[in-house]
Backbone as a printed PyTorch tensor [residue, N CA C, xyz], in Angstrom:
tensor([[[  0.8470,  -1.2130,  -0.0140],
         [ -0.0080,  -0.0580,  -0.0320],
         [  0.9910,   1.2520,  -0.0250]],

        [[  0.5540,   2.1470,  -0.8580],
         [  1.3010,   3.4070,  -0.9250],
         [  0.6100,   4.3780,  -0.0270]],

        [[  1.4920,   5.1620,   0.8320],
         [  0.8350,   6.0330,   1.7170],
         [  0.8110,   7.4990,   1.0340]],

        [[ -0.2920,   8.1250,   1.2430],
         [ -0.4640,   9.4520,   0.5660],
         [ -0.4900,  10.5840,   1.6550]],

        [[ -0.6350,  10.3150,   2.8600],
         [ -0.6040,  11.3250,   3.8810],
         [  0.2910,  10.8570,   5.1710]],

        [[  1.0270,  11.8020,   5.6550],
         [  1.9160,  11.4540,   6.7900],
         [  1.4050,  12.2030,   8.0300]],

        [[  1.3160,  11.4010,   9.1620],
         [  0.8020,  11.9510,  10.3840],
         [  1.8310,  11.6900,  11.5210]],

        [[  2.1300,  12.6770,  12.2810],
         [  2.9690,  12.5520,  13.4510],
         [  2.1200,  12.6880,  14.6580]],

        [[  2.1840,  11.6610,  15.5640],
         [  1.4890,  11.6940,  16.8110],
         [  2.6190,  11.9340,  17.8880]],

        [[  2.4950,  13.0430,  18.7710],
         [  3.4250,  13.1660,  19.8120],
         [  2.7470,  13.0170,  21.0870]],

        [[  2.8980,  11.9660,  21.6950],
         [  2.2860,  11.6050,  23.0150],
         [  3.0190,  10.5320,  23.6870]],

        [[  3.2820,  10.6130,  24.9930],
         [  3.9800,   9.6370,  25.7320],
         [  3.0720,   8.5530,  26.2560]],

        [[  1.7950,   8.5760,  26.0020],
         [  0.8280,   7.5440,  26.4720],
         [  0.5790,   6.5760,  25.3110]],

        [[  1.1850,   5.3410,  25.4540],
         [  1.1160,   4.3310,  24.3430],
         [ -0.3550,   4.0310,  23.9440]],

        [[ -1.2350,   3.9800,  24.9600],
         [ -2.5820,   3.5990,  24.6480],
         [ -3.3320,   4.7490,  23.7470]],

        [[ -2.9790,   6.0210,  23.9630],
         [ -3.4780,   7.0710,  23.1130],
         [ -2.8820,   6.9180,  21.7470]],

        [[ -1.5850,   6.6650,  21.6180],
         [ -0.9900,   6.4300,  20.2820],
         [ -1.6420,   5.2870,  19.5330]],

        [[ -1.9740,   4.2310,  20.3380],
         [ -2.5230,   3.0340,  19.6910],
         [ -4.0030,   3.3560,  19.1500]],

        [[ -4.7800,   4.0610,  19.9000],
         [ -6.0920,   4.4250,  19.4230],
         [ -6.0400,   5.2830,  18.2760]],

        [[ -5.0990,   6.2670,  18.2220],
         [ -4.9820,   7.0570,  17.0370],
         [ -4.5030,   6.3110,  15.8410]],

        [[ -3.5350,   5.4950,  15.9980],
         [ -3.0770,   4.5750,  14.8910],
         [ -4.2410,   3.8100,  14.2920]],

        [[ -5.1030,   3.2700,  15.1310],
         [ -6.2800,   2.4190,  14.7350],
         [ -7.2450,   3.3350,  13.9610]],

        [[ -7.4150,   4.6000,  14.5000],
         [ -8.2970,   5.5230,  13.7150],
         [ -7.8190,   5.8220,  12.3820]],

        [[ -6.6220,   6.0640,  12.1720],
         [ -6.0760,   6.3570,  10.8040],
         [ -5.9990,   5.1080,   9.9580]],

        [[ -5.9030,   3.9980,  10.6030],
         [ -5.9390,   2.6570,   9.7810],
         [ -7.3310,   2.4920,   9.2320]],

        [[ -8.3800,   2.9080,   9.9930],
         [ -9.7520,   2.6040,   9.6300],
         [-10.3760,   3.8110,   8.8840]],

        [[ -9.8150,   4.9960,   9.0030],
         [-10.3280,   6.1900,   8.3510],
         [-10.4420,   5.9920,   6.8970]],

        [[-11.6050,   6.0020,   6.2660],
         [-11.8500,   5.7440,   4.9270],
         [-12.2580,   7.0570,   4.1520]],

        [[-11.2910,   7.6630,   3.5950],
         [-11.7180,   8.7730,   2.6960],
         [-10.7220,   9.0420,   1.5420]],

        [[-10.1150,   7.9250,   1.0730],
         [ -9.3120,   8.0160,  -0.1620],
         [ -7.8700,   8.1960,   0.1150]],

        [[ -7.4370,   8.2020,   1.3410],
         [ -5.8970,   8.3080,   1.5830],
         [ -5.4800,   7.1540,   2.4680]],

        [[ -4.3430,   6.7830,   2.2920],
         [ -3.5670,   5.8200,   3.1850],
         [ -2.7170,   6.5990,   4.1010]],

        [[ -2.4580,   6.3040,   5.3370],
         [ -1.6830,   7.0610,   6.2760],
         [ -0.4680,   6.4240,   6.7750]],

        [[  0.6590,   7.1500,   6.7020],
         [  1.9260,   6.7300,   7.2840],
         [  1.9180,   7.3820,   8.6070]],

        [[  1.7310,   6.6960,   9.7470],
         [  1.6150,   7.1980,  11.0400],
         [  2.9420,   7.0100,  11.7730]],

        [[  3.5990,   8.0780,  12.2330],
         [  4.8590,   8.0990,  13.0100],
         [  4.4840,   8.6440,  14.3900]],

        [[  5.1510,   8.0300,  15.4420],
         [  4.8890,   8.5500,  16.7460],
         [  6.1370,   8.8980,  17.4390]],

        [[  6.0490,   9.8740,  18.3740],
         [  7.2030,  10.3390,  19.2170],
         [  6.7350,  10.4410,  20.5960]],

        [[  7.4860,  10.0030,  21.5870],
         [  7.0370,  10.1390,  22.9050],
         [  7.7570,  11.1830,  23.7740]],

        [[  8.5780,  12.0160,  23.0960],
         [  9.2090,  13.0630,  23.8170],
         [  9.4040,  14.2560,  22.8470]],

        [[  9.6380,  15.5140,  23.3970],
         [  9.8960,  16.6370,  22.5330],
         [ 11.0680,  16.4980,  21.7000]],

        [[ 12.1410,  15.9690,  22.2410],
         [ 13.4400,  15.7720,  21.4860],
         [ 13.1710,  14.8280,  20.3520]],

        [[ 12.4980,  13.7820,  20.5710],
         [ 12.2020,  12.7610,  19.4730],
         [ 11.3110,  13.4820,  18.4020]],

        [[ 10.3570,  14.1250,  18.7540],
         [  9.5130,  14.7980,  17.8040],
         [ 10.2410,  15.8060,  16.9820]],

        [[ 11.0550,  16.6610,  17.5880],
         [ 11.9150,  17.6040,  16.8040],
         [ 12.7840,  16.9230,  15.8670]],

        [[ 13.4400,  15.8450,  16.3280],
         [ 14.3030,  15.0360,  15.3960],
         [ 13.5600,  14.4950,  14.2470]],

        [[ 12.4310,  14.0040,  14.5080],
         [ 11.6110,  13.3950,  13.3560],
         [ 11.1680,  14.4670,  12.4070]],

        [[ 10.8300,  15.6710,  12.9350],
         [ 10.3690,  16.7490,  11.9840],
         [ 11.5250,  17.3590,  11.1710]],

        [[ 12.6710,  17.2240,  11.7930],
         [ 13.8930,  17.7460,  11.0290],
         [ 14.1950,  16.7420,   9.8160]],

        [[ 13.7540,  15.5850,   9.8780],
         [ 14.0720,  14.5600,   8.8760],
         [ 12.9910,  14.4160,   7.7770]],

        [[ 11.7980,  15.0200,   8.0250],
         [ 10.7590,  14.8440,   7.0650],
         [  9.5670,  15.6490,   7.2780]],

        [[  8.7280,  15.8040,   6.2200],
         [  7.5060,  16.5810,   6.3590],
         [  6.2780,  15.7870,   6.6200]],

        [[  5.2900,  16.4530,   7.3090],
         [  4.0870,  15.7590,   7.6830],
         [  2.9480,  16.5400,   7.2620]],

        [[  1.7990,  15.8750,   7.0560],
         [  0.5420,  16.4780,   6.6120],
         [ -0.3220,  16.9020,   7.7640]],

        [[ -0.0280,  16.3040,   8.9930],
         [ -0.8770,  16.6220,  10.1790],
         [  0.0530,  16.1840,  11.4010]],

        [[ -0.0170,  16.9910,  12.4570],
         [  0.6620,  16.7140,  13.7340],
         [ -0.3630,  16.7120,  14.8590]],

        [[ -0.4130,  15.5860,  15.6080],
         [ -1.2730,  15.5650,  16.7050],
         [ -0.2980,  15.6220,  17.9340]],

        [[ -0.4950,  16.6850,  18.7830],
         [  0.5310,  16.9810,  19.8370],
         [ -0.1480,  17.1180,  21.2530]],

        [[  0.2970,  16.3110,  22.1080],
         [ -0.1490,  16.3440,  23.4470],
         [  0.3240,  17.6150,  24.1240]],

        [[ -0.5640,  18.1590,  25.0520],
         [ -0.1880,  19.3360,  25.8570],
         [  0.8750,  18.9930,  26.8750]],

        [[  0.9160,  17.8610,  27.3560],
         [  1.9190,  17.4730,  28.3470],
         [  2.7970,  16.3630,  27.7120]],

        [[  4.0450,  16.8100,  27.3790],
         [  5.0290,  15.9530,  26.7350],
         [  6.3730,  16.0880,  27.3160]],

        [[  6.9710,  14.9080,  27.7220],
         [  8.3330,  15.0740,  28.4940],
         [  9.3400,  15.7230,  27.6660]],

        [[ 10.2170,  16.4280,  28.3940],
         [ 11.4530,  16.8970,  27.7760],
         [ 11.4470,  18.3630,  27.3580]],

        [[ 10.5230,  19.1800,  27.8000],
         [ 10.4810,  20.5760,  27.4040],
         [  9.6160,  21.3360,  28.3600]],

        [[ 10.0950,  22.4600,  28.8030],
         [  9.3170,  23.4430,  29.6040],
         [  8.6190,  22.9740,  30.7900]],

        [[  7.8470,  23.8390,  31.4020],
         [  7.0570,  23.5960,  32.6180],
         [  5.8540,  22.6230,  32.2190]],

        [[  5.4610,  21.7360,  33.1890],
         [  4.5690,  20.7240,  32.8790],
         [  3.3140,  21.1580,  32.1210]],

        [[  2.7000,  22.2110,  32.4350],
         [  1.4240,  22.5520,  31.8620],
         [  1.6520,  23.4120,  30.5470]],

        [[  2.8810,  23.7450,  30.2060],
         [  3.1920,  24.4520,  28.9710],
         [  4.0280,  23.6630,  27.9650]],

        [[  4.3270,  22.4880,  28.2620],
         [  5.2120,  21.6970,  27.4790],
         [  4.7590,  21.5340,  26.0110]],

        [[  3.4520,  21.2450,  25.8110],
         [  2.9180,  21.0930,  24.4300],
         [  3.0080,  22.4870,  23.6920]],

        [[  2.6690,  23.5570,  24.4480],
         [  2.7180,  24.9350,  23.7820],
         [  4.1060,  25.2280,  23.5000]],

        [[  5.0450,  24.9790,  24.3280],
         [  6.4740,  25.2910,  24.0140],
         [  6.9150,  24.3710,  22.7850]],

        [[  6.5420,  23.2130,  22.6940],
         [  6.9520,  22.4140,  21.5410],
         [  6.1910,  22.9330,  20.3170]],

        [[  4.9670,  23.2870,  20.3760],
         [  4.2250,  23.8630,  19.2500],
         [  5.0300,  25.1410,  18.7840]],

        [[  5.4170,  26.0340,  19.5960],
         [  6.1960,  27.2300,  19.1820],
         [  7.4350,  26.8390,  18.5160]],

        [[  8.2070,  25.8570,  19.0580],
         [  9.4650,  25.3480,  18.4220],
         [  9.1610,  24.8120,  16.9660]],

        [[  8.1160,  24.1170,  16.9180],
         [  7.7230,  23.5880,  15.5960],
         [  7.5840,  24.6430,  14.5650]],

        [[  6.7900,  25.5910,  15.0400],
         [  6.4930,  26.7290,  14.2090],
         [  7.8610,  27.5500,  13.7520]],

        [[  8.7070,  27.6780,  14.7990],
         [  9.9790,  28.3650,  14.6030],
         [ 10.8650,  27.6040,  13.5760]],

        [[ 10.6390,  26.3260,  13.4520],
         [ 11.3860,  25.5490,  12.4910],
         [ 10.8690,  25.7640,  11.0990]],

        [[  9.7550,  26.4450,  11.0280],
         [  9.0820,  26.6870,   9.7090],
         [  8.1210,  25.5780,   9.2880]],

        [[  7.8060,  24.6690,  10.1300],
         [  6.8640,  23.5760,   9.8710],
         [  5.4650,  24.2570,   9.7060]],

        [[  4.8250,  24.0130,   8.5510],
         [  3.5650,  24.6200,   8.2910],
         [  2.3560,  23.5930,   8.4450]],

        [[  2.7110,  22.3310,   8.7110],
         [  1.6110,  21.3070,   8.8950],
         [  0.5630,  21.7100,   9.9520]],

        [[ -0.6260,  21.4010,   9.7780],
         [ -1.6430,  21.7280,  10.8080],
         [ -1.3200,  20.9550,  12.0820]],

        [[ -1.5060,  21.5240,  13.2230],
         [ -1.3270,  20.8650,  14.4840],
         [ -2.5410,  20.9400,  15.2290]],

        [[ -2.9180,  19.6490,  15.6450],
         [ -4.1530,  19.4380,  16.4790],
         [ -3.5720,  19.1870,  17.8970]],

        [[ -3.9220,  19.9820,  18.8540],
         [ -3.4560,  19.7690,  20.2360],
         [ -4.3930,  18.7620,  20.9610]],

        [[ -3.8190,  18.0230,  21.8590],
         [ -4.6050,  17.0080,  22.5990],
         [ -4.3340,  17.3100,  24.1360]],

        [[ -5.4190,  17.0590,  25.0040],
         [ -5.1780,  17.2040,  26.4100],
         [ -6.2750,  16.4470,  27.2130]],

        [[ -5.8620,  15.9630,  28.3580],
         [ -6.8620,  15.3390,  29.2900],
         [ -7.5390,  16.3030,  30.1760]],

        [[ -7.1650,  17.5560,  30.1240],
         [ -7.8400,  18.6300,  30.8630],
         [ -8.7520,  19.4930,  30.0810]],

        [[ -9.7120,  19.9840,  30.7400],
         [-10.5850,  20.9480,  30.0610],
         [-10.1850,  22.3120,  30.5150]],

        [[ -9.4160,  23.1010,  29.7310],
         [ -8.9550,  24.3840,  30.1230],
         [ -9.0250,  25.3180,  28.9660]],

        [[-10.0950,  26.2270,  28.9200],
         [-10.2460,  27.1480,  27.9230],
         [ -9.0620,  27.9800,  27.6350]],

        [[ -8.3650,  28.4040,  28.6770],
         [ -7.1450,  29.3200,  28.5740],
         [ -6.0940,  28.5310,  27.6760]],

        [[ -5.8550,  27.2960,  28.0710],
         [ -4.7860,  26.5120,  27.2660],
         [ -5.2480,  26.3830,  25.8650]],

        [[ -6.5130,  26.0770,  25.6310],
         [ -7.0430,  25.9450,  24.2970],
         [ -6.8270,  27.2750,  23.4680]],

        [[ -7.1490,  28.3590,  24.1080],
         [ -6.9840,  29.6770,  23.4670],
         [ -5.4390,  29.9130,  23.1340]],

        [[ -4.5780,  29.6220,  24.0390],
         [ -3.1120,  29.7880,  23.8840],
         [ -2.7020,  28.9290,  22.7230]],

        [[ -3.1790,  27.7350,  22.6760],
         [ -2.7650,  26.8040,  21.5980],
         [ -3.1990,  27.2970,  20.1980]],

        [[ -4.3940,  27.8690,  20.1920],
         [ -4.9140,  28.4030,  18.8760],
         [ -4.0190,  29.6030,  18.5080]],

        [[ -3.7500,  30.4540,  19.4090],
         [ -2.9780,  31.6690,  19.1680],
         [ -1.5700,  31.2610,  18.6920]],

        [[ -0.9840,  30.1390,  19.2570],
         [  0.3740,  29.7510,  18.9150],
         [  0.3290,  28.9850,  17.5390]],

        [[ -0.7970,  28.7800,  16.9460],
         [ -0.7970,  28.1710,  15.6900],
         [ -1.4970,  26.7640,  15.4700]],

        [[ -1.9720,  26.2860,  16.6140],
         [ -2.7710,  25.0190,  16.4920],
         [ -4.0440,  25.3170,  15.6760]],

        [[ -4.5760,  24.2420,  14.9870],
         [ -5.8490,  24.4360,  14.2640],
         [ -7.0650,  23.9530,  14.9630]],

        [[ -6.8220,  23.1140,  16.1380],
         [ -7.8970,  22.7020,  16.9400],
         [ -7.4150,  22.0190,  18.1840]],

        [[ -8.3880,  21.4410,  18.8940],
         [ -8.0660,  20.8910,  20.1400],
         [ -8.9290,  19.6170,  20.3420]],

        [[ -8.3180,  18.5620,  20.7960],
         [ -9.0410,  17.2910,  21.0830],
         [ -8.8930,  17.0140,  22.5240]],

        [[ -9.9980,  16.5500,  23.2150],
         [ -9.9250,  16.3040,  24.6010],
         [ -9.8430,  14.8100,  24.8710]],

        [[ -8.9430,  14.3840,  25.6990],
         [ -8.6760,  12.9960,  26.1140],
         [ -9.3720,  12.7160,  27.4350]],

        [[ -9.8470,  11.4890,  27.6430],
         [ -9.9490,  10.4140,  26.6280],
         [-11.0120,  10.8460,  25.6630]],

        [[-10.7790,  10.5100,  24.4170],
         [-11.7250,  10.8920,  23.3870],
         [-12.3580,   9.7500,  22.7460]],

        [[-13.4350,  10.0520,  22.1770],
         [-14.2150,   9.2000,  21.2880],
         [-13.7930,   9.5210,  19.9070]],

        [[-13.6170,   8.5170,  18.9990],
         [-13.0470,   8.9140,  17.6710],
         [-13.9560,   9.8620,  16.9050]],

        [[-15.2940,   9.8920,  17.3730],
         [-16.2070,  10.8540,  16.7340],
         [-15.7450,  12.2260,  16.9870]],

        [[-14.8470,  12.5360,  18.0000],
         [-14.3740,  13.8610,  18.2640],
         [-13.5940,  14.4180,  17.1150]],

        [[-13.1360,  13.6310,  16.1760],
         [-12.3430,  14.0740,  15.0310],
         [-13.2210,  14.8530,  14.0870]],

        [[-14.5410,  14.6070,  14.1160],
         [-15.4670,  15.3910,  13.1490],
         [-15.2680,  16.9090,  13.1990]],

        [[-15.3720,  17.5430,  14.2890],
         [-15.1210,  18.9980,  14.3400],
         [-13.7320,  19.3680,  13.8570]],

        [[-12.7750,  18.5260,  14.0780],
         [-11.3330,  19.0030,  13.5480],
         [-11.4750,  18.9450,  12.0090]],

        [[-11.9870,  17.9130,  11.3940],
         [-12.0660,  17.8420,   9.9530],
         [-12.7640,  19.0870,   9.4780]],

        [[-13.7740,  19.5190,   9.9280],
         [-14.4600,  20.7440,   9.4760],
         [-13.5790,  21.9810,   9.7780]],

        [[-13.0300,  22.0450,  10.9410],
         [-12.1900,  23.2170,  11.3580],
         [-10.9550,  23.3380,  10.4360]],

        [[-10.3570,  22.2260,  10.0870],
         [ -9.0610,  22.2650,   9.2960],
         [ -9.4390,  22.8640,   7.9610]],

        [[-10.5320,  22.5500,   7.3790],
         [-10.8890,  23.0540,   6.0110],
         [-11.1460,  24.5360,   6.1430]],

        [[-11.5250,  24.9890,   7.2770],
         [-11.9370,  26.4760,   7.3370],
         [-10.9140,  27.2460,   8.0450]],

        [[ -9.8460,  26.6740,   8.5020],
         [ -8.7360,  27.4110,   9.0400],
         [ -8.9280,  27.7140,  10.5440]],

        [[ -7.8620,  28.3480,  11.1660],
         [ -7.8070,  28.5060,  12.6090],
         [ -9.0540,  29.3010,  13.2330]],

        [[ -9.5290,  30.2420,  12.5260],
         [-10.7040,  30.9540,  13.0370],
         [-11.8580,  30.0910,  13.2400]],

        [[-12.1220,  29.1520,  12.2780],
         [-13.2160,  28.2110,  12.4030],
         [-12.8100,  27.2140,  13.5720]],

        [[-11.6040,  26.7890,  13.7350],
         [-11.2390,  25.9260,  14.8120],
         [-11.5430,  26.5890,  16.2260]],

        [[-11.2610,  27.9150,  16.2820],
         [-11.5610,  28.5710,  17.4990],
         [-12.9910,  28.5560,  17.8590]],

        [[-13.8960,  28.8680,  16.7760],
         [-15.3160,  28.8490,  16.9550],
         [-15.8340,  27.4130,  17.3520]],

        [[-15.2390,  26.3480,  16.7950],
         [-15.6170,  25.0990,  17.1730],
         [-15.3410,  24.8220,  18.5990]],

        [[-14.0850,  25.1490,  19.0890],
         [-13.6990,  25.0140,  20.4520],
         [-14.5990,  25.7750,  21.3370]],

        [[-14.8730,  27.0000,  21.0320],
         [-15.7800,  27.8490,  21.8580],
         [-17.2490,  27.2060,  21.8380]],

        [[-17.7660,  26.7810,  20.8270],
         [-19.0920,  26.2930,  20.7220],
         [-19.2650,  25.0290,  21.3330]],

        [[-18.3660,  24.0480,  21.2000],
         [-18.5280,  22.6890,  21.7000],
         [-18.4890,  22.7070,  23.2130]],

        [[-19.6440,  22.1710,  23.7400],
         [-19.6980,  22.0840,  25.1920],
         [-18.9620,  20.7700,  25.7270]],

        [[-18.5740,  20.7820,  26.8690],
         [-17.9020,  19.5640,  27.3680],
         [-18.8520,  18.3700,  27.1750]],

        [[-18.3110,  17.2010,  26.8740],
         [-19.0850,  16.0050,  26.7030],
         [-18.7560,  15.0550,  27.9020]],

        [[-19.4450,  13.9550,  28.0620],
         [-19.1830,  13.0380,  29.1130],
         [-17.6780,  12.4960,  28.9000]],

        [[-17.2300,  12.5160,  27.6950],
         [-15.8520,  11.9560,  27.3880],
         [-14.8130,  13.0330,  27.9160]],

        [[-15.0870,  14.2380,  27.8390],
         [-14.0910,  15.3220,  28.0840],
         [-14.2510,  15.8640,  29.4940]],

        [[-15.3590,  15.9310,  30.1020],
         [-15.5080,  16.5200,  31.3920],
         [-15.5280,  15.6180,  32.5550]],

        [[-16.2810,  14.6070,  32.5010],
         [-16.5490,  13.7130,  33.6350],
         [-16.0560,  12.3180,  33.4200]],

        [[-15.5270,  12.0590,  32.2270],
         [-15.1020,  10.6960,  31.8960],
         [-16.2240,   9.9000,  31.2900]],

        [[-16.0320,   8.6550,  31.1030],
         [-17.0260,   7.8070,  30.4700],
         [-18.1180,   7.5550,  31.3910]],

        [[-19.2810,   7.4080,  30.8910],
         [-20.5010,   7.0920,  31.7180],
         [-20.5130,   5.6840,  32.1330]]])
């Protein structure tokens, strides 16, 4: 199978990486995906220096960079400083509107809450087509779900 899209997942939680790999393996819309993962900031930067990606999924808390609550934002800023233009979708287990706003300002196109249901990718697909302003409206509009606020029912 020839891959037509490259995705970088930056998360130190193996189960999250596994769920996302499964999502891209099953996602049917005319593309095959080459999914690469990194479990630290240093590993992610090294991978990005060696190749281009069509999408980056970046956890807000990633070992190896900055203060705990700003690690993902710091890495996002470094990624943008390297000139990487790929859309970045931030991921977090916390519901924090301030962090979401900071991520969007820093150049992320959207925000995904963990643990997540794969249906959560729907608002991202719409927001990516319409740019960061649409992503911000999606984040502001979407109310917390049982998956994002109180955990699974």
